[in-house]
PDB file of C-alpha atoms in Angstrom:
ATOM      1  CA  UNK B 110     -16.818 -50.730  -0.322  1.00 86.00           C
ATOM      2  CA  UNK B 111     -17.511 -49.351  -3.813  1.00 92.00           C
ATOM      3  CA  UNK B 112     -17.158 -51.729  -6.750  1.00 97.00           C
ATOM      4  CA  UNK B 113     -18.034 -49.264  -9.494  1.00 98.00           C
ATOM      5  CA  UNK B 114     -17.591 -45.647 -10.491  1.00 98.00           C
ATOM      6  CA  UNK B 115     -19.301 -43.285 -12.906  1.00 98.00           C
ATOM      7  CA  UNK B 116     -17.409 -41.647 -15.764  1.00 97.00           C
ATOM      8  CA  UNK B 117     -18.824 -39.054 -18.144  1.00 96.00           C
ATOM      9  CA  UNK B 118     -19.986 -40.916 -21.246  1.00 95.00           C
ATOM     10  CA  UNK B 119     -17.935 -40.340 -24.385  1.00 95.00           C
ATOM     11  CA  UNK B 120     -18.103 -41.690 -27.937  1.00 95.00           C
ATOM     12  CA  UNK B 121     -15.245 -44.149 -27.385  1.00 96.00           C
ATOM     13  CA  UNK B 122     -16.991 -45.733 -24.407  1.00 96.00           C
ATOM     14  CA  UNK B 123     -20.338 -45.675 -26.212  1.00 96.00           C
ATOM     15  CA  UNK B 124     -18.804 -47.804 -28.972  1.00 96.00           C
ATOM     16  CA  UNK B 125     -18.065 -50.520 -26.392  1.00 97.00           C
ATOM     17  CA  UNK B 126     -21.775 -51.455 -26.199  1.00 96.00           C
ATOM     18  CA  UNK B 127     -20.975 -53.719 -29.152  1.00 95.00           C
ATOM     19  CA  UNK B 128     -19.135 -56.016 -26.718  1.00 96.00           C
ATOM     20  CA  UNK B 129     -22.140 -56.411 -24.423  1.00 97.00           C
ATOM     21  CA  UNK B 130     -24.041 -59.646 -23.927  1.00 97.00           C
ATOM     22  CA  UNK B 131     -27.654 -59.478 -25.126  1.00 96.00           C
ATOM     23  CA  UNK B 132     -30.695 -60.200 -22.984  1.00 95.00           C
ATOM     24  CA  UNK B 133     -32.406 -63.461 -23.947  1.00 93.00           C
ATOM     25  CA  UNK B 134     -35.788 -62.316 -22.577  1.00 93.00           C
ATOM     26  CA  UNK B 135     -37.794 -60.971 -25.563  1.00 92.00           C
ATOM     27  CA  UNK B 136     -39.291 -58.327 -23.271  1.00 93.00           C
ATOM     28  CA  UNK B 137     -35.804 -56.816 -22.851  1.00 93.00           C
ATOM     29  CA  UNK B 138     -34.610 -56.758 -26.472  1.00 91.00           C
ATOM     30  CA  UNK B 139     -34.832 -52.960 -26.442  1.00 90.00           C
ATOM     31  CA  UNK B 140     -31.805 -53.031 -24.130  1.00 93.00           C
ATOM     32  CA  UNK B 141     -29.685 -55.104 -26.520  1.00 94.00           C
ATOM     33  CA  UNK B 142     -27.107 -52.689 -27.916  1.00 94.00           C
ATOM     34  CA  UNK B 143     -24.546 -55.182 -29.254  1.00 94.00           C
ATOM     35  CA  UNK B 144     -25.984 -55.343 -32.753  1.00 91.00           C
ATOM     36  CA  UNK B 145     -26.188 -51.591 -33.306  1.00 94.00           C
ATOM     37  CA  UNK B 146     -24.299 -50.309 -36.321  1.00 96.00           C
ATOM     38  CA  UNK B 147     -21.601 -47.661 -35.880  1.00 95.00           C
ATOM     39  CA  UNK B 148     -24.061 -45.110 -37.258  1.00 97.00           C
ATOM     40  CA  UNK B 149     -26.782 -46.186 -34.784  1.00 96.00           C
ATOM     41  CA  UNK B 150     -24.322 -45.918 -31.888  1.00 96.00           C
ATOM     42  CA  UNK B 151     -23.386 -42.393 -33.001  1.00 96.00           C
ATOM     43  CA  UNK B 152     -27.084 -41.460 -33.143  1.00 96.00           C
ATOM     44  CA  UNK B 153     -27.689 -42.968 -29.710  1.00 95.00           C
ATOM     45  CA  UNK B 154     -24.635 -41.238 -28.228  1.00 96.00           C
ATOM     46  CA  UNK B 155     -25.776 -37.947 -29.749  1.00 95.00           C
ATOM     47  CA  UNK B 156     -29.209 -38.400 -28.177  1.00 94.00           C
ATOM     48  CA  UNK B 157     -27.742 -38.801 -24.664  1.00 94.00           C
ATOM     49  CA  UNK B 158     -25.297 -35.916 -25.049  1.00 93.00           C
ATOM     50  CA  UNK B 159     -27.772 -33.039 -25.166  1.00 92.00           C
ATOM     51  CA  UNK B 160     -27.801 -30.202 -22.615  1.00 88.00           C
ATOM     52  CA  UNK B 161     -30.836 -31.508 -20.688  1.00 91.00           C
ATOM     53  CA  UNK B 162     -29.232 -34.934 -20.190  1.00 95.00           C
ATOM     54  CA  UNK B 163     -26.319 -36.097 -18.023  1.00 96.00           C
ATOM     55  CA  UNK B 164     -25.240 -39.650 -18.848  1.00 97.00           C
ATOM     56  CA  UNK B 165     -22.402 -41.645 -17.333  1.00 98.00           C
ATOM     57  CA  UNK B 166     -20.675 -44.913 -18.044  1.00 98.00           C
ATOM     58  CA  UNK B 167     -20.840 -47.381 -15.154  1.00 98.00           C
ATOM     59  CA  UNK B 168     -17.379 -48.933 -14.843  1.00 98.00           C
ATOM     60  CA  UNK B 169     -15.995 -51.586 -12.528  1.00 97.00           C
ATOM     61  CA  UNK B 170     -13.171 -50.432 -10.291  1.00 97.00           C
ATOM     62  CA  UNK B 171     -11.280 -53.717 -10.599  1.00 96.00           C
ATOM     63  CA  UNK B 172     -10.778 -53.579 -14.382  1.00 97.00           C
ATOM     64  CA  UNK B 173     -12.420 -50.351 -15.684  1.00 97.00           C
ATOM     65  CA  UNK B 174     -14.858 -52.482 -17.686  1.00 97.00           C
ATOM     66  CA  UNK B 175     -17.874 -50.593 -19.077  1.00 98.00           C
ATOM     67  CA  UNK B 176     -20.822 -52.584 -17.703  1.00 98.00           C
ATOM     68  CA  UNK B 177     -23.701 -50.135 -17.985  1.00 98.00           C
ATOM     69  CA  UNK B 178     -24.804 -46.580 -18.357  1.00 97.00           C
ATOM     70  CA  UNK B 179     -26.977 -44.383 -16.194  1.00 98.00           C
ATOM     71  CA  UNK B 180     -28.209 -40.878 -16.570  1.00 97.00           C
ATOM     72  CA  UNK B 181     -30.547 -38.074 -15.836  1.00 98.00           C
ATOM     73  CA  UNK B 182     -32.796 -36.934 -18.673  1.00 96.00           C
ATOM     74  CA  UNK B 183     -35.498 -34.314 -19.073  1.00 96.00           C
ATOM     75  CA  UNK B 184     -33.592 -32.177 -16.570  1.00 96.00           C
ATOM     76  CA  UNK B 185     -35.774 -29.180 -15.766  1.00 96.00           C
ATOM     77  CA  UNK B 186     -33.753 -26.331 -14.193  1.00 93.00           C
ATOM     78  CA  UNK B 187     -36.924 -24.537 -13.078  1.00 96.00           C
ATOM     79  CA  UNK B 188     -38.704 -27.364 -11.276  1.00 97.00           C
ATOM     80  CA  UNK B 189     -35.405 -29.038 -10.308  1.00 98.00           C
ATOM     81  CA  UNK B 190     -36.687 -32.410 -11.526  1.00 98.00           C
ATOM     82  CA  UNK B 191     -35.297 -35.077 -13.847  1.00 98.00           C
ATOM     83  CA  UNK B 192     -35.961 -38.656 -14.971  1.00 98.00           C
ATOM     84  CA  UNK B 193     -33.583 -41.536 -14.416  1.00 98.00           C
ATOM     85  CA  UNK B 194     -32.483 -43.912 -17.157  1.00 96.00           C
ATOM     86  CA  UNK B 195     -30.308 -46.986 -16.628  1.00 97.00           C
ATOM     87  CA  UNK B 196     -29.161 -49.927 -18.773  1.00 96.00           C
ATOM     88  CA  UNK B 197     -26.685 -52.704 -18.001  1.00 97.00           C
ATOM     89  CA  UNK B 198     -24.866 -55.316 -20.032  1.00 97.00           C
ATOM     90  CA  UNK B 199     -26.961 -58.428 -19.309  1.00 96.00           C
ATOM     91  CA  UNK B 200     -23.803 -60.240 -18.134  1.00 97.00           C
ATOM     92  CA  UNK B 201     -23.647 -57.838 -15.162  1.00 97.00           C
ATOM     93  CA  UNK B 202     -27.256 -57.883 -13.976  1.00 95.00           C
ATOM     94  CA  UNK B 203     -28.387 -59.436 -10.677  1.00 93.00           C
ATOM     95  CA  UNK B 204     -25.001 -58.678  -9.094  1.00 95.00           C
ATOM     96  CA  UNK B 205     -25.969 -55.584  -7.088  1.00 95.00           C
ATOM     97  CA  UNK B 206     -24.370 -53.106  -9.478  1.00 97.00           C
ATOM     98  CA  UNK B 207     -27.726 -51.459 -10.264  1.00 97.00           C
ATOM     99  CA  UNK B 208     -28.432 -50.080  -6.787  1.00 96.00           C
ATOM    100  CA  UNK B 209     -24.797 -48.962  -6.481  1.00 97.00           C
ATOM    101  CA  UNK B 210     -25.032 -47.029  -9.755  1.00 98.00           C
ATOM    102  CA  UNK B 211     -28.410 -45.563  -8.800  1.00 97.00           C
ATOM    103  CA  UNK B 212     -27.029 -44.261  -5.504  1.00 96.00           C
ATOM    104  CA  UNK B 213     -24.045 -42.719  -7.302  1.00 97.00           C
ATOM    105  CA  UNK B 214     -26.285 -40.880  -9.780  1.00 98.00           C
ATOM    106  CA  UNK B 215     -28.668 -39.774  -7.008  1.00 97.00           C
ATOM    107  CA  UNK B 216     -25.708 -38.290  -5.136  1.00 96.00           C
ATOM    108  CA  UNK B 217     -24.883 -36.274  -8.260  1.00 96.00           C
ATOM    109  CA  UNK B 218     -28.535 -35.359  -8.830  1.00 97.00           C
ATOM    110  CA  UNK B 219     -29.117 -33.998  -5.356  1.00 96.00           C
ATOM    111  CA  UNK B 220     -25.659 -32.745  -4.338  1.00 95.00           C
ATOM    112  CA  UNK B 221     -24.128 -31.474  -7.590  1.00 95.00           C
ATOM    113  CA  UNK B 222     -27.091 -30.681  -9.857  1.00 96.00           C
ATOM    114  CA  UNK B 223     -29.231 -29.509  -6.908  1.00 96.00           C
ATOM    115  CA  UNK B 224     -32.330 -31.353  -8.070  1.00 97.00           C
ATOM    116  CA  UNK B 225     -35.337 -31.753  -5.775  1.00 98.00           C
ATOM    117  CA  UNK B 226     -36.820 -34.890  -7.330  1.00 98.00           C
ATOM    118  CA  UNK B 227     -35.840 -37.757  -9.608  1.00 98.00           C
ATOM    119  CA  UNK B 228     -38.502 -39.943 -11.216  1.00 98.00           C
ATOM    120  CA  UNK B 229     -38.473 -42.996 -13.444  1.00 98.00           C
ATOM    121  CA  UNK B 230     -40.755 -45.351 -15.328  1.00 98.00           C
ATOM    122  CA  UNK B 231     -40.381 -49.113 -14.972  1.00 98.00           C
ATOM    123  CA  UNK B 232     -42.178 -51.924 -16.753  1.00 96.00           C
ATOM    124  CA  UNK B 233     -44.024 -54.009 -14.166  1.00 96.00           C
ATOM    125  CA  UNK B 234     -42.522 -57.197 -15.576  1.00 95.00           C
ATOM    126  CA  UNK B 235     -39.021 -55.957 -14.713  1.00 95.00           C
ATOM    127  CA  UNK B 236     -39.043 -57.226 -11.134  1.00 94.00           C
ATOM    128  CA  UNK B 237     -35.247 -56.994 -10.795  1.00 94.00           C
ATOM    129  CA  UNK B 238     -35.351 -53.261 -11.594  1.00 95.00           C
ATOM    130  CA  UNK B 239     -38.340 -52.669  -9.293  1.00 96.00           C
ATOM    131  CA  UNK B 240     -36.434 -54.261  -6.427  1.00 95.00           C
ATOM    132  CA  UNK B 241     -33.356 -52.098  -7.103  1.00 95.00           C
ATOM    133  CA  UNK B 242     -35.377 -48.874  -7.245  1.00 97.00           C
ATOM    134  CA  UNK B 243     -37.191 -49.661  -3.998  1.00 96.00           C
ATOM    135  CA  UNK B 244     -33.888 -50.522  -2.331  1.00 95.00           C
ATOM    136  CA  UNK B 245     -32.631 -47.042  -3.249  1.00 95.00           C
ATOM    137  CA  UNK B 246     -35.693 -45.314  -1.789  1.00 96.00           C
ATOM    138  CA  UNK B 247     -37.915 -44.752  -4.826  1.00 97.00           C
ATOM    139  CA  UNK B 248     -41.624 -44.873  -4.025  1.00 97.00           C
ATOM    140  CA  UNK B 249     -44.618 -45.666  -6.206  1.00 97.00           C
ATOM    141  CA  UNK B 250     -46.239 -42.642  -7.800  1.00 97.00           C
ATOM    142  CA  UNK B 251     -48.815 -43.842 -10.368  1.00 97.00           C
ATOM    143  CA  UNK B 252     -49.506 -46.484 -13.013  1.00 97.00           C
ATOM    144  CA  UNK B 253     -49.815 -46.019 -16.753  1.00 97.00           C
ATOM    145  CA  UNK B 254     -49.651 -47.952 -20.020  1.00 96.00           C
ATOM    146  CA  UNK B 255     -47.590 -47.405 -23.175  1.00 96.00           C
ATOM    147  CA  UNK B 256     -47.322 -49.135 -26.511  1.00 96.00           C
ATOM    148  CA  UNK B 257     -44.595 -51.751 -26.029  1.00 96.00           C
ATOM    149  CA  UNK B 258     -41.565 -51.491 -28.313  1.00 91.00           C
ATOM    150  CA  UNK B 259     -41.485 -55.232 -29.100  1.00 91.00           C
ATOM    151  CA  UNK B 260     -44.839 -56.083 -30.673  1.00 93.00           C
ATOM    152  CA  UNK B 261     -43.685 -59.668 -31.331  1.00 90.00           C
ATOM    153  CA  UNK B 262     -43.935 -60.835 -27.714  1.00 90.00           C
ATOM    154  CA  UNK B 263     -46.665 -63.005 -26.270  1.00 86.00           C
ATOM    155  CA  UNK B 264     -49.185 -60.840 -24.495  1.00 86.00           C
ATOM    156  CA  UNK B 265     -49.713 -62.084 -20.947  1.00 87.00           C
ATOM    157  CA  UNK B 266     -52.496 -60.395 -18.965  1.00 87.00           C
ATOM    158  CA  UNK B 267     -50.355 -59.756 -15.902  1.00 92.00           C
ATOM    159  CA  UNK B 268     -47.936 -57.267 -17.480  1.00 95.00           C
ATOM    160  CA  UNK B 269     -49.404 -56.457 -20.881  1.00 96.00           C
ATOM    161  CA  UNK B 270     -52.698 -55.566 -22.492  1.00 94.00           C
ATOM    162  CA  UNK B 271     -53.783 -55.890 -26.106  1.00 93.00           C
ATOM    163  CA  UNK B 272     -55.850 -52.989 -27.433  1.00 93.00           C
ATOM    164  CA  UNK B 273     -56.718 -52.111 -31.027  1.00 93.00           C
ATOM    165  CA  UNK B 274     -54.202 -54.644 -32.324  1.00 93.00           C
ATOM    166  CA  UNK B 275     -51.307 -53.236 -30.274  1.00 96.00           C
ATOM    167  CA  UNK B 276     -49.580 -54.593 -27.177  1.00 96.00           C
ATOM    168  CA  UNK B 277     -49.354 -52.165 -24.272  1.00 96.00           C
ATOM    169  CA  UNK B 278     -47.029 -52.609 -21.306  1.00 96.00           C
ATOM    170  CA  UNK B 279     -48.074 -51.791 -17.760  1.00 96.00           C
ATOM    171  CA  UNK B 280     -45.705 -49.256 -16.219  1.00 97.00           C
ATOM    172  CA  UNK B 281     -45.119 -47.989 -12.703  1.00 98.00           C
ATOM    173  CA  UNK B 282     -43.930 -44.412 -12.341  1.00 98.00           C
ATOM    174  CA  UNK B 283     -41.719 -43.979  -9.271  1.00 98.00           C
ATOM    175  CA  UNK B 284     -39.950 -41.040  -7.670  1.00 98.00           C
ATOM    176  CA  UNK B 285     -37.596 -40.023  -4.914  1.00 98.00           C
ATOM    177  CA  UNK B 286     -37.319 -36.577  -3.374  1.00 97.00           C
ATOM    178  CA  UNK B 287     -34.100 -35.038  -2.134  1.00 96.00           C
ATOM    179  CA  UNK B 288     -35.496 -34.827   1.410  1.00 94.00           C
ATOM    180  CA  UNK B 289     -36.168 -38.582   1.389  1.00 92.00           C
ATOM    181  CA  UNK B 290     -32.759 -39.623   0.049  1.00 90.00           C
ATOM    182  CA  UNK B 291     -30.150 -40.719   2.550  1.00 81.00           C
ATOM    183  CA  UNK B 292     -27.263 -41.277   0.158  1.00 70.00           C
ATOM    184  CA  UNK B 293     -24.477 -43.777   0.091  1.00 56.00           C
TER     185      UNK B 293
END
């Protein structure tokens, strides 16, 4: 039985990120939206409202609370591919809402937007996200590294690498094809 629904993101809902609970893990500070200024929220909302992006608020059915957002970005109408992006209020993680939201967006991706493939990048340290993506049918594609947004973290060798004075995060690229998706 569904516990959430997706609603097209709007500026009013975007402003509600200020009520979210922050992540305590320093590796996840890039997902802390509560301290954004009104101007920063407008910039962020503008960045997810472009033609090649389709972002939705994740809301709970029981109280219409905005608990996360999920979207398709880098939508390519020629190749029929897009990338997935998802962020939750930390107070609503580890409750199973992630896989539910992912399945809802994949239904839209494959049934409404007629995409053939959805991909994503996930930091290897984010084991909760990895588990959710695998549960929804995403498969490993390749590994890569990127400069990590929070250069103030401790660099452990398992998930990070220090090169030329910068901390790089180890990332797994994953994907799911329409033919391999079984839906809700």
